PDB file of C-alpha atoms in Angstrom:
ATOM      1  CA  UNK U   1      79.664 -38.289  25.265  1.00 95.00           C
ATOM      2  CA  UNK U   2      82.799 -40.475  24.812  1.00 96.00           C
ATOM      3  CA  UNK U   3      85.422 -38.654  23.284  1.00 98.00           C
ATOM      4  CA  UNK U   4      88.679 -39.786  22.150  1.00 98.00           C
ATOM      5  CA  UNK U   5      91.444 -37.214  21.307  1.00 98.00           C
ATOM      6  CA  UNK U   6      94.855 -38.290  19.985  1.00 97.00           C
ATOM      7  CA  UNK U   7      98.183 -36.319  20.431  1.00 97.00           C
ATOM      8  CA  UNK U   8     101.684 -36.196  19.441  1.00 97.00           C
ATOM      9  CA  UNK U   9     102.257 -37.014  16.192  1.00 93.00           C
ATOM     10  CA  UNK U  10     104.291 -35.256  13.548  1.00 97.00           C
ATOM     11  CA  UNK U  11     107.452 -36.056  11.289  1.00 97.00           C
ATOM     12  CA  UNK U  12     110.425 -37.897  12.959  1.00 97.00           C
ATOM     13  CA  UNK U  13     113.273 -39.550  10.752  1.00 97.00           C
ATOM     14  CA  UNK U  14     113.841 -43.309  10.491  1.00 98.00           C
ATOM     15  CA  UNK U  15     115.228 -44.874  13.107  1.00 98.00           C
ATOM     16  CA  UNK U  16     113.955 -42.134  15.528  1.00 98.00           C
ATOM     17  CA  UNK U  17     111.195 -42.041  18.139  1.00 98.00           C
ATOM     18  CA  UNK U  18     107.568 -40.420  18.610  1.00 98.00           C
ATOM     19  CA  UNK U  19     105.307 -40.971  21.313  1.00 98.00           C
ATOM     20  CA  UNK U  20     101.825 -40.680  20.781  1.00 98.00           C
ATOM     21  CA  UNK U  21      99.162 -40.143  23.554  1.00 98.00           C
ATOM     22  CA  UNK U  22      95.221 -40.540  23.684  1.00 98.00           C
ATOM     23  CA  UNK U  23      92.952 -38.599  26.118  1.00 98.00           C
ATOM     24  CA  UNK U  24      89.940 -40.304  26.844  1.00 98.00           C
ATOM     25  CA  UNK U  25      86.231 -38.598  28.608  1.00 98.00           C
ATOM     26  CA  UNK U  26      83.158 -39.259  28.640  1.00 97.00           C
ATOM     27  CA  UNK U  27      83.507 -43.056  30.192  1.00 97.00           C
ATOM     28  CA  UNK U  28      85.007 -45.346  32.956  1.00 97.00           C
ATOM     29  CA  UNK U  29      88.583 -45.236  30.885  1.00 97.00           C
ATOM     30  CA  UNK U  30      89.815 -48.296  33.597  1.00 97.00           C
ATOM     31  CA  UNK U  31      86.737 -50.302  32.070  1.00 96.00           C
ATOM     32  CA  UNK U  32      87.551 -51.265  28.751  1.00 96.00           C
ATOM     33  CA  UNK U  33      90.468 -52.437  27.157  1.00 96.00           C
ATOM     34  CA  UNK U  34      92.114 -49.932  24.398  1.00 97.00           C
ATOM     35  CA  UNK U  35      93.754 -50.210  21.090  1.00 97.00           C
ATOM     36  CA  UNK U  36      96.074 -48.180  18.692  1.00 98.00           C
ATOM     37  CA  UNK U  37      94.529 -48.744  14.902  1.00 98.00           C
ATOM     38  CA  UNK U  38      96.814 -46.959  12.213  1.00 98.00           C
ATOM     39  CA  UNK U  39      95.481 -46.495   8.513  1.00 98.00           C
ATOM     40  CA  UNK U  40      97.387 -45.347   4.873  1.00 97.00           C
ATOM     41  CA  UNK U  41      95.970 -45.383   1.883  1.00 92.00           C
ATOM     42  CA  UNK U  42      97.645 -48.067   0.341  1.00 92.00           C
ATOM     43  CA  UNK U  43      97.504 -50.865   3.273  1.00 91.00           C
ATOM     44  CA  UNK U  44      94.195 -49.536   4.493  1.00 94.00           C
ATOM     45  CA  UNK U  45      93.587 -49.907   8.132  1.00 97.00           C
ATOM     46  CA  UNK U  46      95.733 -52.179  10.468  1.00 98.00           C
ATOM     47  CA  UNK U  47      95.542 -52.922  13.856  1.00 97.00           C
ATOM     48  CA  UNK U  48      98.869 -52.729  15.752  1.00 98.00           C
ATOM     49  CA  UNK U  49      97.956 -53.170  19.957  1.00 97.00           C
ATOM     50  CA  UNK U  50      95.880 -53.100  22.541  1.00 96.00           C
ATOM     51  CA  UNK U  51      95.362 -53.211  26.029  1.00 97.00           C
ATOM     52  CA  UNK U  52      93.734 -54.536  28.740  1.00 96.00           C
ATOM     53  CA  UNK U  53      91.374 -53.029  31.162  1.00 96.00           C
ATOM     54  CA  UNK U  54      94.680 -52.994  34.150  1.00 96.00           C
ATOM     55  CA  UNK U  55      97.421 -53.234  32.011  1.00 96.00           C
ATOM     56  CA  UNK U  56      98.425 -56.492  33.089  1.00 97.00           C
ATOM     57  CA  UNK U  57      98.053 -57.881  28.861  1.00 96.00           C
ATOM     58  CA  UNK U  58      99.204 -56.511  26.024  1.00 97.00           C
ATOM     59  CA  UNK U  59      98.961 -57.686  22.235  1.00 97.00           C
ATOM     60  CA  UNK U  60     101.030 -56.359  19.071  1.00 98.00           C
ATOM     61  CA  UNK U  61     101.277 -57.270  15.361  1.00 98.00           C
ATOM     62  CA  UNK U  62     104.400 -58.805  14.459  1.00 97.00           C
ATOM     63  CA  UNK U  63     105.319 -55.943  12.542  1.00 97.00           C
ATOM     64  CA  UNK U  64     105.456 -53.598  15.804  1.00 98.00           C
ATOM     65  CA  UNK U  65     106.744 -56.240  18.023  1.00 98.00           C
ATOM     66  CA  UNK U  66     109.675 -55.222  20.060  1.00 97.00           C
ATOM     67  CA  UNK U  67     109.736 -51.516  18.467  1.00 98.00           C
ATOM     68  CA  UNK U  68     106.138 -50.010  19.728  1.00 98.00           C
ATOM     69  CA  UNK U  69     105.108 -50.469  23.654  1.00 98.00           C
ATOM     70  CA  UNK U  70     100.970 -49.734  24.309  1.00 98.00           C
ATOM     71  CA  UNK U  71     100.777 -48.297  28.079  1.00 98.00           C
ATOM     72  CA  UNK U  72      98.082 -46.965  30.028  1.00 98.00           C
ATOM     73  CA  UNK U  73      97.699 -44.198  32.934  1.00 98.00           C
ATOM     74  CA  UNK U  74      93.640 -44.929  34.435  1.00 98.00           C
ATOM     75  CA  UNK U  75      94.585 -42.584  36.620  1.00 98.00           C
ATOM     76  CA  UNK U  76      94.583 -39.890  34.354  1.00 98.00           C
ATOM     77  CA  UNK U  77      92.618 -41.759  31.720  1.00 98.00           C
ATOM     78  CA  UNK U  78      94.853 -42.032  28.620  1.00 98.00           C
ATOM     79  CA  UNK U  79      96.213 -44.632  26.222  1.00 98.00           C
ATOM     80  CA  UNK U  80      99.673 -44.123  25.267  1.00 98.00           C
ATOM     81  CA  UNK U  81     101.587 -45.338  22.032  1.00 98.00           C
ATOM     82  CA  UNK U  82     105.640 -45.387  22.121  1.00 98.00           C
ATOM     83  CA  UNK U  83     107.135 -45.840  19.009  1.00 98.00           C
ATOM     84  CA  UNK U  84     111.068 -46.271  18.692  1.00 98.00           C
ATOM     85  CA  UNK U  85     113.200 -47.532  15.397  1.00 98.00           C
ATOM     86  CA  UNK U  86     110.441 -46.288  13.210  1.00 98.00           C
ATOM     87  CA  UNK U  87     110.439 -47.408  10.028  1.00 98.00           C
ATOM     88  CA  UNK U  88     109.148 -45.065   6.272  1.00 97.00           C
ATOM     89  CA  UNK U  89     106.395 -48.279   6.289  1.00 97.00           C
ATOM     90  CA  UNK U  90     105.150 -46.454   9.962  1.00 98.00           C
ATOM     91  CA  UNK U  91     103.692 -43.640   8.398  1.00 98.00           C
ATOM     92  CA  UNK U  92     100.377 -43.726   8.716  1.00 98.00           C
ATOM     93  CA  UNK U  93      97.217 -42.264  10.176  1.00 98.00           C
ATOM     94  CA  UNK U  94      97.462 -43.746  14.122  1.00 98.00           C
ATOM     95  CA  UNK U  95      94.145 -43.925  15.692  1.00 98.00           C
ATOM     96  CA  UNK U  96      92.853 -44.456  19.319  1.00 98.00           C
ATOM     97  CA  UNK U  97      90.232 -46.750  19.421  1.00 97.00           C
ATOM     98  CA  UNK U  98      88.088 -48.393  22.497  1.00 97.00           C
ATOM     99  CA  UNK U  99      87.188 -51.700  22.360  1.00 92.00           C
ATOM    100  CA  UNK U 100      83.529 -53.050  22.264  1.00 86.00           C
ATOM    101  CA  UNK U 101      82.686 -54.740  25.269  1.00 82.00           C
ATOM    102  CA  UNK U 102      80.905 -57.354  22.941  1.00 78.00           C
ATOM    103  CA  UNK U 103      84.546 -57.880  21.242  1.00 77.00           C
ATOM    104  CA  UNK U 104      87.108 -55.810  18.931  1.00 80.00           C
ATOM    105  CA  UNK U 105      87.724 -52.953  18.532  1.00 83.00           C
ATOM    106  CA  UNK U 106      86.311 -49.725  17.952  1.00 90.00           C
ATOM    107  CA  UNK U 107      82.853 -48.990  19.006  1.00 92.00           C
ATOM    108  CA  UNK U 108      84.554 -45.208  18.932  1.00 96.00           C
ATOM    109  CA  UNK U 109      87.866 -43.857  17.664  1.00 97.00           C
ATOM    110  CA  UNK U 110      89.740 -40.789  18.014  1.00 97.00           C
ATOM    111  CA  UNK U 111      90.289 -38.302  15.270  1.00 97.00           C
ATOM    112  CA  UNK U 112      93.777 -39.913  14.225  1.00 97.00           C
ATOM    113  CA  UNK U 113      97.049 -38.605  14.531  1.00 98.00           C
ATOM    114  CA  UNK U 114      99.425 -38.155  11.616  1.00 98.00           C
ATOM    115  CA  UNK U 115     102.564 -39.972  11.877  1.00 98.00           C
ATOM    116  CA  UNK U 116     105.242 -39.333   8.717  1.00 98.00           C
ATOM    117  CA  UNK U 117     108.414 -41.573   8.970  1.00 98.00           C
ATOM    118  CA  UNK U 118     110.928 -39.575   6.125  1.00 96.00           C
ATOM    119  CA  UNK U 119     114.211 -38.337   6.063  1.00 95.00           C
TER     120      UNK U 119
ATOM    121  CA  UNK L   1      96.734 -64.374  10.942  1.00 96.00           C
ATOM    122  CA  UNK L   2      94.280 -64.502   9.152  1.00 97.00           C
ATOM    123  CA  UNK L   3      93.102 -62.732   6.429  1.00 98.00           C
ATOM    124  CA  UNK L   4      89.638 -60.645   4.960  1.00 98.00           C
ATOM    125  CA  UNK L   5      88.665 -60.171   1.561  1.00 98.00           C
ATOM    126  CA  UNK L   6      85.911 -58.079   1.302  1.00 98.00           C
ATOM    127  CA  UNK L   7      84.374 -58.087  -2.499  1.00 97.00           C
ATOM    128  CA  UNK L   8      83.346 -56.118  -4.459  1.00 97.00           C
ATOM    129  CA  UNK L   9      86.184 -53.594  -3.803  1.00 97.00           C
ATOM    130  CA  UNK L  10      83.716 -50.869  -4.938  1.00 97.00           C
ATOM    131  CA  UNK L  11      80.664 -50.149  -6.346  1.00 97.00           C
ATOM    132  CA  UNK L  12      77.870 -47.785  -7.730  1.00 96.00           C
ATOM    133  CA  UNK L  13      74.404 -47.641  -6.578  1.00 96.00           C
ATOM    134  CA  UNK L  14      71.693 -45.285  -6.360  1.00 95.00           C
ATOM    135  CA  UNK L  15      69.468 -43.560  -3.249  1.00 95.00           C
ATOM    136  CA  UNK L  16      66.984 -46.672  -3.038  1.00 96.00           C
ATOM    137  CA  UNK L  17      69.024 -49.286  -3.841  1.00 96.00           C
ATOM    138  CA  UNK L  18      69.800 -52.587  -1.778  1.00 97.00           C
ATOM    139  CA  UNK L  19      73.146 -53.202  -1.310  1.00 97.00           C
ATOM    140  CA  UNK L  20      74.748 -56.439  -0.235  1.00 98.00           C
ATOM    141  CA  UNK L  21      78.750 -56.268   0.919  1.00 98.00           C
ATOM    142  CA  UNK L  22      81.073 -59.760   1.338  1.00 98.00           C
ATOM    143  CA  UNK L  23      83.363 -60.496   3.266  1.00 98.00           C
ATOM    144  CA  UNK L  24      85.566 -64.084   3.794  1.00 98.00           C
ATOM    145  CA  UNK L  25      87.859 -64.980   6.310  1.00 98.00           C
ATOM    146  CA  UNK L  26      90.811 -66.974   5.043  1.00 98.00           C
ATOM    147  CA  UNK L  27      89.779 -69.313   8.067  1.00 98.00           C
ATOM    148  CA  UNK L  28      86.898 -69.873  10.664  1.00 98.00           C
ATOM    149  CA  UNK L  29      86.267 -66.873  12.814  1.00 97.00           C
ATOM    150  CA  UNK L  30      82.414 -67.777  14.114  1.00 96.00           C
ATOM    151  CA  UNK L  31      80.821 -64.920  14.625  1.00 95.00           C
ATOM    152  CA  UNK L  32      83.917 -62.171  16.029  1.00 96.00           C
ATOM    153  CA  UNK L  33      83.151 -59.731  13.191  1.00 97.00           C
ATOM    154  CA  UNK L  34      82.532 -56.603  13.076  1.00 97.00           C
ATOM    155  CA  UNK L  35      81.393 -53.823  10.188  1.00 97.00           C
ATOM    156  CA  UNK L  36      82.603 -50.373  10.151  1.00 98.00           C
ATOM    157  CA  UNK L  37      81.491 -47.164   7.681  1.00 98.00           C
ATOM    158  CA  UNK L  38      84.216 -44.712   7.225  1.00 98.00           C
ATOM    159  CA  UNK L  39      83.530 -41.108   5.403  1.00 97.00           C
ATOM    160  CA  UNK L  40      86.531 -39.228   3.650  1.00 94.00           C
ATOM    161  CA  UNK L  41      88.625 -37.234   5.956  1.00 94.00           C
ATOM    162  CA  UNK L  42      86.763 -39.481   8.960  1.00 96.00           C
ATOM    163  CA  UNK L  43      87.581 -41.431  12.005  1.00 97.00           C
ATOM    164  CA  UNK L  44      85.650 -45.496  11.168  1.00 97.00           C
ATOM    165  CA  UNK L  45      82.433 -45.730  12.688  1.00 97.00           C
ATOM    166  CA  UNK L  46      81.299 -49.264  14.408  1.00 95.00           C
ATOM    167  CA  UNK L  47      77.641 -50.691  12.550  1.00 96.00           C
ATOM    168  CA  UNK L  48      77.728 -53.698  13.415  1.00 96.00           C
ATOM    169  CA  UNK L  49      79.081 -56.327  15.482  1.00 95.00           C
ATOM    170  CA  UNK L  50      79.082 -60.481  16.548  1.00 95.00           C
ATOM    171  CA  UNK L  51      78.391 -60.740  12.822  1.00 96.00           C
ATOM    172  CA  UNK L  52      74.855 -59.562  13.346  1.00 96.00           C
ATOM    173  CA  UNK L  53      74.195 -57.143  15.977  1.00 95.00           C
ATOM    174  CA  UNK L  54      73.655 -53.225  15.388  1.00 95.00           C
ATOM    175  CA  UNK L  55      75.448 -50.737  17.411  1.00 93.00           C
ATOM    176  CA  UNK L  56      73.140 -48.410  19.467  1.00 91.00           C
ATOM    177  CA  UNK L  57      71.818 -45.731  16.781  1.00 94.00           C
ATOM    178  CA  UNK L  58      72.745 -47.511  13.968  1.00 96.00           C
ATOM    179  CA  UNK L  59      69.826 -47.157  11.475  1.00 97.00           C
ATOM    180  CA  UNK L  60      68.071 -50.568  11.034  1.00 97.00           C
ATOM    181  CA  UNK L  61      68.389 -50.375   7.174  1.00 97.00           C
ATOM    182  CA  UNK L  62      72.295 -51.595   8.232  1.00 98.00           C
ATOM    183  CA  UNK L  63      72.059 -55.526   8.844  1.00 98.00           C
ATOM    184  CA  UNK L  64      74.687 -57.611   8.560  1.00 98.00           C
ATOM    185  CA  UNK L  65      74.467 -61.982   8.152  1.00 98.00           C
ATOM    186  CA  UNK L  66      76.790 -64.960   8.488  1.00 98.00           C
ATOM    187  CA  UNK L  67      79.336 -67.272  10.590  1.00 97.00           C
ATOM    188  CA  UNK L  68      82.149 -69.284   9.615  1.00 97.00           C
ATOM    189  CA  UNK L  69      83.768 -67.914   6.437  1.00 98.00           C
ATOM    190  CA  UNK L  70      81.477 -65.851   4.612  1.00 98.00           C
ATOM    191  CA  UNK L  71      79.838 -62.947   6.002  1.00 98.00           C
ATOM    192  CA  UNK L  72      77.209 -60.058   4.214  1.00 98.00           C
ATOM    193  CA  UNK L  73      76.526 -56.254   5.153  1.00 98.00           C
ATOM    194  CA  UNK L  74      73.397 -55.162   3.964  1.00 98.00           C
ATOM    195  CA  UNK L  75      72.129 -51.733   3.322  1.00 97.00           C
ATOM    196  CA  UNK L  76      68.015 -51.620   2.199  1.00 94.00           C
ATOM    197  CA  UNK L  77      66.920 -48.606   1.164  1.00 93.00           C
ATOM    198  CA  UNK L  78      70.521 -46.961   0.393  1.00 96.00           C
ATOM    199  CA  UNK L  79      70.384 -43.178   1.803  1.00 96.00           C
ATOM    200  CA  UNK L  80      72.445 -40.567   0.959  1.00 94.00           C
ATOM    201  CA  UNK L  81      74.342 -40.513   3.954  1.00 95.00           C
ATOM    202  CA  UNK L  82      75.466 -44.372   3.257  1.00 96.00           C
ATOM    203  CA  UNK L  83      77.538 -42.776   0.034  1.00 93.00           C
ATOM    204  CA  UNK L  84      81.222 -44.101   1.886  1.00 97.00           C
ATOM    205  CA  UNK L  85      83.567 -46.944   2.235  1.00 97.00           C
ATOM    206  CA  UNK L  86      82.804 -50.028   4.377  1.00 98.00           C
ATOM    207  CA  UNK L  87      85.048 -52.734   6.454  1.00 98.00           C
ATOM    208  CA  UNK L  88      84.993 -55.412   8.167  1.00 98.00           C
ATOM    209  CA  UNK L  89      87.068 -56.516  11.236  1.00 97.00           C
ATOM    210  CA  UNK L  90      88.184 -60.252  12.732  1.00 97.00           C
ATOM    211  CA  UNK L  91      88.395 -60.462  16.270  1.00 96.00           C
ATOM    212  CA  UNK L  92      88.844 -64.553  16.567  1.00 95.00           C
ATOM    213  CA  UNK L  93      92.363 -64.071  16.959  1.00 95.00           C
ATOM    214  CA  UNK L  94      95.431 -62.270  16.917  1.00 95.00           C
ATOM    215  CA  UNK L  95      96.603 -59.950  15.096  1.00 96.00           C
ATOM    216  CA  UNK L  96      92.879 -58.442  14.478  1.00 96.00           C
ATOM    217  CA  UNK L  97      92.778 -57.628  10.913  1.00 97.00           C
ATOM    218  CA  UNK L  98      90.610 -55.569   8.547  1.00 98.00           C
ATOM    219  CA  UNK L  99      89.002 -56.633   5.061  1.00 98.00           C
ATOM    220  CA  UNK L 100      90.480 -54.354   2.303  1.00 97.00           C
ATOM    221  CA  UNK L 101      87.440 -51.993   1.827  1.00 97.00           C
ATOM    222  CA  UNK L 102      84.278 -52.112  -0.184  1.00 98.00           C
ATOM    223  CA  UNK L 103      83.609 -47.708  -1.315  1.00 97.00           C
ATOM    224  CA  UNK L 104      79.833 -47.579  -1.803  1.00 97.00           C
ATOM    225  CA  UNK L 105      79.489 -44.665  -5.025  1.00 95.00           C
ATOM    226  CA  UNK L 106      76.911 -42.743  -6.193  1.00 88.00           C
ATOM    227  CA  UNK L 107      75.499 -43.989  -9.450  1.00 86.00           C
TER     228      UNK L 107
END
């Protein structure tokens, strides 16, 4: 059974840092590329990176670009999500999602992890 | 980027019903979408995707039509375990993005 389980999130203040991490079973991890999906209720779901199978590409929205990095250990099969100079307009549901071998992403997601950006 | 409007943004059917879901991209994306059902309180789960294709166990009353611009989710026979809110997903190009939501109600 392919599970997904996000971890790591919580409250950080703006301009701070959170890391967020995703545990992946059930599946060759190193065989897919991997994506971070956040959601809130008033922009609805967004997707902000993902990952190829290696590593070796990444892609961002411009939004995230130069603030978030998407890494990935195969080794230990998990996705990773660092977040610096977080902004209030980060808060969000974050998501680990695996990408469909037929194309984008999310043939399964993780539970979500809650990330609130507040002071 | 480009950009998915899904209409209507909700609406109210009843067990039985047939129930037909848009969605237009603000430019050509072939056939790199997907369909996802999402319950309150719930991670999205995949239906459908190249435009047309079920997931494996998706129930076949899901089907979903359309390339280019203008794309349709259809539920037949509307169960009620369908009762939730629906998206759809580019992946021509990036940034991927997500249609605003269609939430399928109980009449």
């Amino acid at each position: 059974e392919v599970q997904l389980v996000e971890s790591g999130g919580g409250l950080v203040q703006p301009g701070g840092s959170l890391g967020l991490s995703c545990a992946a079973s059930g599946f060759t991890f190193s065989n897919y590329w991997m994506s971070w999906i956040r959601q809130t209720p008033e922009r609805g779901l967004e997707w902000v990176a993902n990952i190829k199978r290696d590593g070796s590409e990444k892609y961002y929205v411009d939004s995230v670009k130069g603030r978030f990095t998407i890494s990935r250990d195969n080794a230990k099969n998990s996705l990773y999500l660092q977040m610096n100079s977080l902004r209030t307009e980060d808060t969000a549901v974050y998501y680990c999602a695996r990408d469909d071998l037929n194309g984008g992403s999310g043939d399964y997601w993780g539970q979500g992890a809650l990330v609130t950006v507040s002071s | 980027d480009i950009q998915m409007t899904q209409s209507p943004s909700s609406l109210s059917a009843s067990v039985g019903d047939r129930v037909t879901i848009t969605c237009r991209a603000s430019q050509g994306i072939s056939n790199y979408l997907a369909w996802f059902q999402q319950k309150p309180g719930k991670a999205p789960k995949s239906l459908i995707y190249g435009a047309s294709s079920l997931q494996s166990g998706v129930p076949s009353r899901f089907s979903g039509s359309g390339s280019g611009t203008d794309f349709t989710l259809t539920i037949s026979n509307l169960q009620p375990e369908d009762f939730a809110t629906y998206y759809c997903q580019q992946y021509n190009s990036y940034p991927l993005t997500f249609g605003g939501g269609t939430k399928v109600e109980i009449k």
